[in-house]
Short mmCIF file of C-alpha atoms in Angstrom, two decimals:
data_model
loop_
_atom_site.label_atom_id
_atom_site.label_comp_id
_atom_site.label_asym_id
_atom_site.label_seq_id
_atom_site.Cartn_x
_atom_site.Cartn_y
_atom_site.Cartn_z
CA MET A 1 -22.00 17.73 16.67
CA HIS A 2 -24.88 14.47 16.15
CA ALA A 3 -25.41 12.59 13.53
CA ASP A 4 -25.77 8.46 13.49
CA MET A 5 -24.75 5.77 11.53
CA VAL A 6 -28.05 5.86 9.14
CA ASP A 7 -26.66 9.88 8.50
CA LEU A 8 -23.38 8.82 7.72
CA LYS A 9 -23.55 6.07 5.75
CA LEU A 10 -25.87 8.47 3.55
CA PHE A 11 -23.74 11.21 3.80
CA ALA A 12 -21.07 8.86 1.59
CA ALA A 13 -23.83 6.97 -0.78
CA VAL A 14 -24.88 10.36 -2.08
CA ALA A 15 -21.01 11.87 -2.00
CA GLU A 16 -19.99 8.55 -4.27
CA ALA A 17 -23.18 8.61 -6.24
CA ARG A 18 -23.10 13.26 -7.25
CA SER A 19 -26.78 13.01 -6.36
CA ILE A 20 -28.82 12.74 -3.78
CA THR A 21 -31.12 10.73 -4.92
CA GLY A 22 -28.67 8.66 -5.80
CA GLY A 23 -27.20 7.62 -1.82
CA ALA A 24 -30.77 7.54 -1.49
CA ASN A 25 -31.88 4.80 -3.70
CA ALA A 26 -27.66 3.56 -2.41
CA ALA A 27 -29.50 3.41 1.19
CA ASN A 28 -32.45 2.59 0.76
CA LEU A 29 -33.84 5.91 1.89
CA ALA A 30 -37.14 7.80 0.41
CA LEU A 31 -35.72 10.55 -1.43
CA ALA A 32 -37.75 13.45 1.25
CA SER A 33 -36.64 11.82 3.91
CA ALA A 34 -33.10 11.91 2.67
CA SER A 35 -33.08 14.92 1.78
CA ALA A 36 -34.54 15.62 4.88
CA ARG A 37 -31.23 14.03 6.22
CA ILE A 38 -29.22 16.32 4.68
CA LYS A 39 -30.20 19.22 5.69
CA GLY A 40 -30.16 17.79 9.69
CA LEU A 41 -26.98 16.85 9.37
CA GLU A 42 -25.90 20.41 7.74
CA ALA A 43 -27.83 22.16 10.70
CA THR A 44 -26.13 19.98 12.70
CA VAL A 45 -23.02 20.93 11.66
CA GLY A 46 -23.58 24.77 10.96
CA VAL A 47 -21.84 24.83 7.07
CA PRO A 48 -23.09 23.60 3.62
CA LEU A 49 -21.59 19.95 2.96
CA LEU A 50 -22.95 20.15 -0.74
CA LYS A 51 -23.11 22.18 -3.71
CA ARG A 52 -26.89 21.71 -5.07
CA GLY A 53 -26.47 22.23 -8.75
CA ARG A 54 -28.93 20.69 -11.92
CA ARG A 55 -26.43 17.62 -12.20
CA GLY A 56 -26.21 17.01 -9.02
CA VAL A 57 -24.51 18.01 -6.21
CA THR A 58 -20.56 18.26 -5.87
CA LEU A 59 -18.93 17.71 -1.71
CA THR A 60 -18.22 21.14 -0.04
CA THR A 61 -14.40 21.63 2.00
CA ALA A 62 -16.29 20.83 4.67
CA GLY A 63 -18.44 17.96 2.71
CA GLU A 64 -15.16 16.74 2.27
CA SER A 65 -12.89 16.54 5.06
CA LEU A 66 -16.76 15.04 6.87
CA LEU A 67 -16.41 12.72 4.17
CA GLY A 68 -12.93 11.22 4.96
CA HIS A 69 -13.86 10.79 8.46
CA ALA A 70 -17.32 8.83 7.88
CA ARG A 71 -15.12 6.72 6.10
CA ILE A 72 -13.30 6.26 9.20
CA ILE A 73 -15.81 6.04 11.58
CA MET A 74 -17.94 3.30 9.25
CA GLN A 75 -15.24 0.80 8.98
CA ASN A 76 -13.95 0.86 12.48
CA VAL A 77 -17.98 -0.09 12.64
CA GLU A 78 -17.26 -2.96 10.47
CA THR A 79 -14.38 -4.10 11.85
CA MET A 80 -15.91 -3.90 15.48
CA ARG A 81 -19.24 -5.55 14.06
CA GLY A 82 -16.38 -8.00 12.39
CA ASP A 83 -14.47 -8.75 15.26
CA MET A 84 -17.70 -9.55 17.98
CA ALA A 85 -19.21 -11.99 15.38
CA ALA A 86 -15.62 -13.61 15.14
CA TYR A 87 -15.50 -14.31 18.99
CA ALA A 88 -19.02 -14.92 19.28
CA ASN A 89 -19.38 -17.27 15.94
CA GLY A 90 -15.65 -19.34 17.56
CA MET A 91 -14.26 -18.32 15.01
CA LYS A 92 -10.56 -15.88 14.45
CA ALA A 93 -9.98 -12.33 14.66
CA SER A 94 -8.76 -11.39 11.94
CA VAL A 95 -6.37 -8.03 10.41
CA SER A 96 -6.65 -6.41 7.16
CA MET A 97 -3.02 -5.03 5.69
CA LEU A 98 -1.44 -3.61 1.88
CA ALA A 99 1.46 -4.57 1.51
CA ASN A 100 3.96 -3.53 -1.24
CA THR A 101 5.96 -6.20 -3.45
CA VAL A 102 9.58 -6.14 -1.73
CA GLY A 103 7.41 -6.31 2.00
CA LEU A 104 5.22 -9.14 0.61
CA SER A 105 7.94 -10.89 -0.70
CA GLU A 106 11.12 -10.21 1.27
CA HIS A 107 10.51 -8.40 4.49
CA LEU A 108 7.06 -9.00 6.03
CA PRO A 109 7.08 -13.31 5.62
CA LYS A 110 9.51 -14.03 8.25
CA ALA A 111 8.05 -12.13 10.79
CA LEU A 112 4.30 -12.40 10.29
CA ALA A 113 4.68 -16.33 10.02
CA SER A 114 5.74 -16.05 13.29
CA PHE A 115 2.90 -13.63 14.84
CA LEU A 116 0.30 -15.51 13.49
CA ARG A 117 1.81 -18.69 14.85
CA GLU A 118 2.05 -17.21 18.58
CA HIS A 119 -1.96 -15.94 17.94
CA PRO A 120 -3.60 -18.95 16.39
CA ASN A 121 -7.16 -16.75 16.97
CA VAL A 122 -5.56 -13.92 14.72
CA SER A 123 -6.21 -14.31 10.75
CA LEU A 124 -4.77 -12.17 8.55
CA GLU A 125 -5.31 -10.49 5.45
CA VAL A 126 -2.50 -8.82 3.53
CA GLU A 127 -3.30 -6.99 -0.51
CA GLU A 128 -0.55 -5.98 -2.70
CA ARG A 129 -0.35 -2.17 -3.26
CA GLU A 130 1.41 0.12 -4.47
CA SER A 131 2.80 2.99 -1.81
CA ALA A 132 1.40 5.33 -2.91
CA ASP A 133 -2.14 3.66 -2.91
CA ILE A 134 -1.41 2.60 0.12
CA ALA A 135 -0.66 5.73 2.41
CA GLN A 136 -3.79 7.63 0.69
CA ALA A 137 -5.90 3.93 1.34
CA ILE A 138 -4.64 4.04 5.36
CA ALA A 139 -5.52 7.71 5.87
CA ALA A 140 -8.85 6.52 4.32
CA GLY A 141 -9.51 3.50 6.59
CA ILE A 142 -9.48 0.29 4.18
CA ALA A 143 -6.88 -2.03 6.04
CA ASP A 144 -5.88 -2.06 9.64
CA LEU A 145 -2.36 -1.08 8.91
CA GLY A 146 0.08 -1.24 5.76
CA PHE A 147 3.41 -1.81 4.40
CA ALA A 148 4.92 0.85 2.06
CA ALA A 149 7.91 3.23 1.10
CA GLU A 150 8.57 5.96 4.08
CA HIS A 151 9.15 8.75 1.95
CA THR A 152 4.76 7.97 0.46
CA LEU A 153 2.92 8.42 3.44
CA PRO A 154 1.54 11.78 5.21
CA ASP A 155 2.38 13.29 8.45
CA SER A 156 -1.23 12.30 9.16
CA LEU A 157 -0.53 8.87 9.47
CA GLU A 158 0.95 7.25 12.37
CA ARG A 159 4.45 5.25 11.53
CA PHE A 160 7.80 3.31 11.95
CA THR A 161 10.15 2.26 9.80
CA PHE A 162 10.55 -1.42 9.31
CA ASN A 163 13.89 -0.94 7.48
CA GLU A 164 16.17 -0.26 4.18
CA ASP A 165 15.54 -1.49 0.65
CA ARG A 166 17.40 -0.36 -2.14
CA LEU A 167 16.65 -1.75 -5.81
CA MET A 168 19.90 -3.17 -7.36
CA LEU A 169 20.28 -3.70 -11.34
CA VAL A 170 21.25 -7.74 -11.88
CA THR A 171 22.73 -9.03 -14.58
CA ALA A 172 24.62 -11.93 -15.70
CA PRO A 173 28.50 -11.12 -14.89
CA ARG A 174 29.45 -11.78 -19.08
CA SER A 175 27.79 -8.76 -19.96
CA ASP A 176 28.90 -5.16 -20.56
CA LEU A 177 27.43 -3.73 -17.86
CA ALA A 178 28.87 -6.82 -15.41
CA GLY A 179 32.33 -4.75 -14.40
CA ARG A 180 30.17 -1.54 -13.32
CA ARG A 181 29.30 -1.14 -9.24
CA HIS A 182 27.34 1.98 -9.77
CA ILE A 183 24.93 3.01 -12.62
CA ASP A 184 21.99 5.76 -13.07
CA PHE A 185 18.95 3.87 -14.53
CA HIS A 186 18.84 6.84 -17.55
CA GLU A 187 22.01 4.63 -19.21
CA ILE A 188 19.69 1.58 -19.14
CA ILE A 189 16.22 2.89 -20.20
CA ASP A 190 17.12 1.45 -23.62
CA ARG A 191 17.91 -2.41 -22.89
CA ASP A 192 15.51 -5.95 -22.52
CA PHE A 193 14.35 -5.83 -19.22
CA VAL A 194 12.97 -8.58 -16.69
CA GLY A 195 10.10 -8.08 -15.06
CA LEU A 196 7.94 -9.49 -12.82
CA THR A 197 4.14 -9.53 -14.23
CA ASN A 198 1.99 -6.43 -14.99
CA ALA A 199 -0.04 -6.44 -11.94
CA THR A 200 2.76 -5.72 -9.37
CA ALA A 201 3.62 -2.60 -7.51
CA LEU A 202 7.07 -2.68 -7.91
CA GLN A 203 6.55 -3.16 -11.83
CA ASN A 204 4.46 -0.15 -11.69
CA HIS A 205 6.86 1.86 -9.60
CA ILE A 206 9.83 1.55 -11.84
CA GLY A 207 7.64 2.14 -15.24
CA LYS A 208 6.03 4.96 -13.22
CA TYR A 209 10.27 6.70 -12.88
CA ALA A 210 10.97 5.14 -16.21
CA ALA A 211 7.42 7.23 -17.99
CA GLN A 212 9.19 10.69 -16.51
CA LEU A 213 12.35 9.77 -18.48
CA GLY A 214 10.06 9.63 -21.94
CA ALA A 215 11.02 6.26 -21.97
CA ARG A 216 8.79 2.60 -21.95
CA LEU A 217 10.52 -0.30 -20.85
CA ARG A 218 10.78 -3.48 -22.81
CA TYR A 219 10.86 -6.30 -21.54
CA ARG A 220 11.93 -9.15 -22.95
CA ALA A 221 10.24 -11.94 -20.23
CA GLN A 222 7.89 -11.59 -17.02
CA MET A 223 7.70 -13.67 -14.65
CA ARG A 224 6.31 -14.31 -11.58
CA ASP A 225 9.27 -13.98 -8.73
CA PHE A 226 12.52 -12.66 -8.13
CA ASP A 227 14.10 -16.12 -8.14
CA ALA A 228 13.20 -16.70 -11.41
CA MET A 229 14.18 -13.01 -12.85
CA CYS A 230 17.27 -13.32 -11.59
CA GLN A 231 17.58 -17.06 -13.33
CA MET A 232 16.48 -15.46 -16.35
CA ALA A 233 19.36 -12.10 -16.12
CA ALA A 234 21.79 -14.61 -15.01
CA ALA A 235 21.33 -15.88 -17.76
CA GLY A 236 21.16 -13.58 -20.21
CA VAL A 237 17.76 -13.01 -21.46
CA GLY A 238 17.68 -8.76 -20.28
CA ILE A 239 18.21 -7.70 -16.67
CA ALA A 240 16.78 -7.24 -13.43
CA ILE A 241 16.18 -4.43 -10.96
CA VAL A 242 14.77 -6.67 -7.74
CA PRO A 243 15.09 -5.19 -3.60
CA GLU A 244 18.75 -5.72 -2.59
CA VAL A 245 17.61 -8.66 -0.05
CA ALA A 246 17.12 -10.63 -3.33
CA ALA A 247 19.19 -10.29 -5.34
CA ARG A 248 21.88 -11.33 -2.68
CA ARG A 249 20.26 -14.26 -1.75
CA CYS A 250 20.05 -15.63 -5.56
CA ALA A 251 24.21 -14.34 -5.66
CA ARG A 252 24.72 -17.49 -3.81
CA SER A 253 23.12 -20.07 -5.67
CA THR A 254 23.34 -17.33 -9.41
CA ALA A 255 26.13 -16.42 -11.24
CA LEU A 256 25.31 -12.86 -10.89
CA ALA A 257 26.89 -9.48 -11.34
CA LEU A 258 25.11 -7.10 -9.25
CA ILE A 259 24.93 -2.76 -9.77
CA ARG A 260 24.17 0.10 -7.42
CA ILE A 261 21.23 2.41 -9.09
CA ARG A 262 22.65 5.13 -8.29
CA ASP A 263 19.23 7.36 -8.77
CA PRO A 264 17.34 8.08 -4.80
CA TRP A 265 14.06 6.53 -5.80
CA ALA A 266 15.86 3.13 -5.86
CA ASN A 267 16.63 4.16 -1.77
CA ARG A 268 14.09 3.69 -0.03
CA LYS A 269 13.16 3.13 3.18
CA LEU A 270 9.71 1.27 4.11
CA ALA A 271 7.83 1.64 7.00
CA ILE A 272 5.04 0.15 9.01
CA CYS A 273 1.92 2.51 8.88
CA PHE A 274 -1.52 3.45 10.59
CA ARG A 275 -4.28 5.61 11.61
CA SER A 276 -3.83 6.02 15.10
CA LEU A 277 -2.91 2.95 17.26
CA LYS A 278 -5.16 3.68 20.01
CA THR A 279 -8.63 3.60 17.41
CA LEU A 280 -7.24 0.14 15.96
CA SER A 281 -8.88 -3.31 17.03
CA ARG A 282 -6.56 -5.76 20.41
CA PRO A 283 -5.42 -7.71 17.11
CA ALA A 284 -3.89 -4.44 15.24
CA GLN A 285 -2.35 -3.51 17.90
CA GLN A 286 -0.81 -6.92 18.97
CA MET A 287 0.86 -7.14 15.28
CA ILE A 288 2.21 -3.95 15.44
CA GLU A 289 4.12 -4.32 18.09
CA HIS A 290 5.65 -7.77 17.08
CA LEU A 291 6.15 -5.83 13.51
CA ARG A 292 7.71 -3.15 15.63
CA ALA A 293 9.99 -6.22 17.46
CA ALA A 294 10.91 -7.14 14.53
CA ALA A 295 12.08 -3.84 13.35
CA ARG A 296 14.83 -3.53 15.70
CA ALA A 297 15.74 -7.62 15.70
#
């Protein structure tokens, strides 16, 4: 098929607005020109892309597929333009990454810092999201690579396991739970908790499983990081659920009881994911190669 960037941007705008008129306005095209371009695009692919109705348009199955491809193409073109402009202006190339809470706070900083130290002309943009959102965003071409729980990733994404992550319960040594080695989540959902701030991906992850049990966790305190959470738990303010790597690190300096959570969702494999290694910029490929080596180390 033959479609230029104007056609793809127009089609994406129409899909978002659910209206050819709205899409034409967003793309700065006259309605007649936009309508002709959409019809030409449908003629090129040989199938209808839109279902037209009195209240606007909806995408056909073929239209949904084309929209996904169009977004990836537009993202790749923007990435190419940004990289070339950065080089032309003597600036750094940029890599975009999405990561869940535990990745940002515990697993990635050391590996990313060593990469950036070795590649002074590359900069990194990282955004925190939940694993399921990361999988959807990477598939849609919103970022170059992601760090997420492996079970949330669709087969269409390339990935490699970076490490394993177990969520653990931490509590004060004098707590009635302190003698337990294992515990089920349903046993503790009515307790006072210490958590992270509401916006974190991990907090939403834990809250989702509480909701499945018909409960809403009760937080006495919500802290900025795992260290502060563990200090609150050690003081008996409430119990906390944190990654094992953070729990064991904090236990070296704070008196804590660590208890494994038996629920399957508390034991996760964490993976680096991306759409296709071949389509990524060279700096993004280099970062993936570096993270792959760090995972093997």
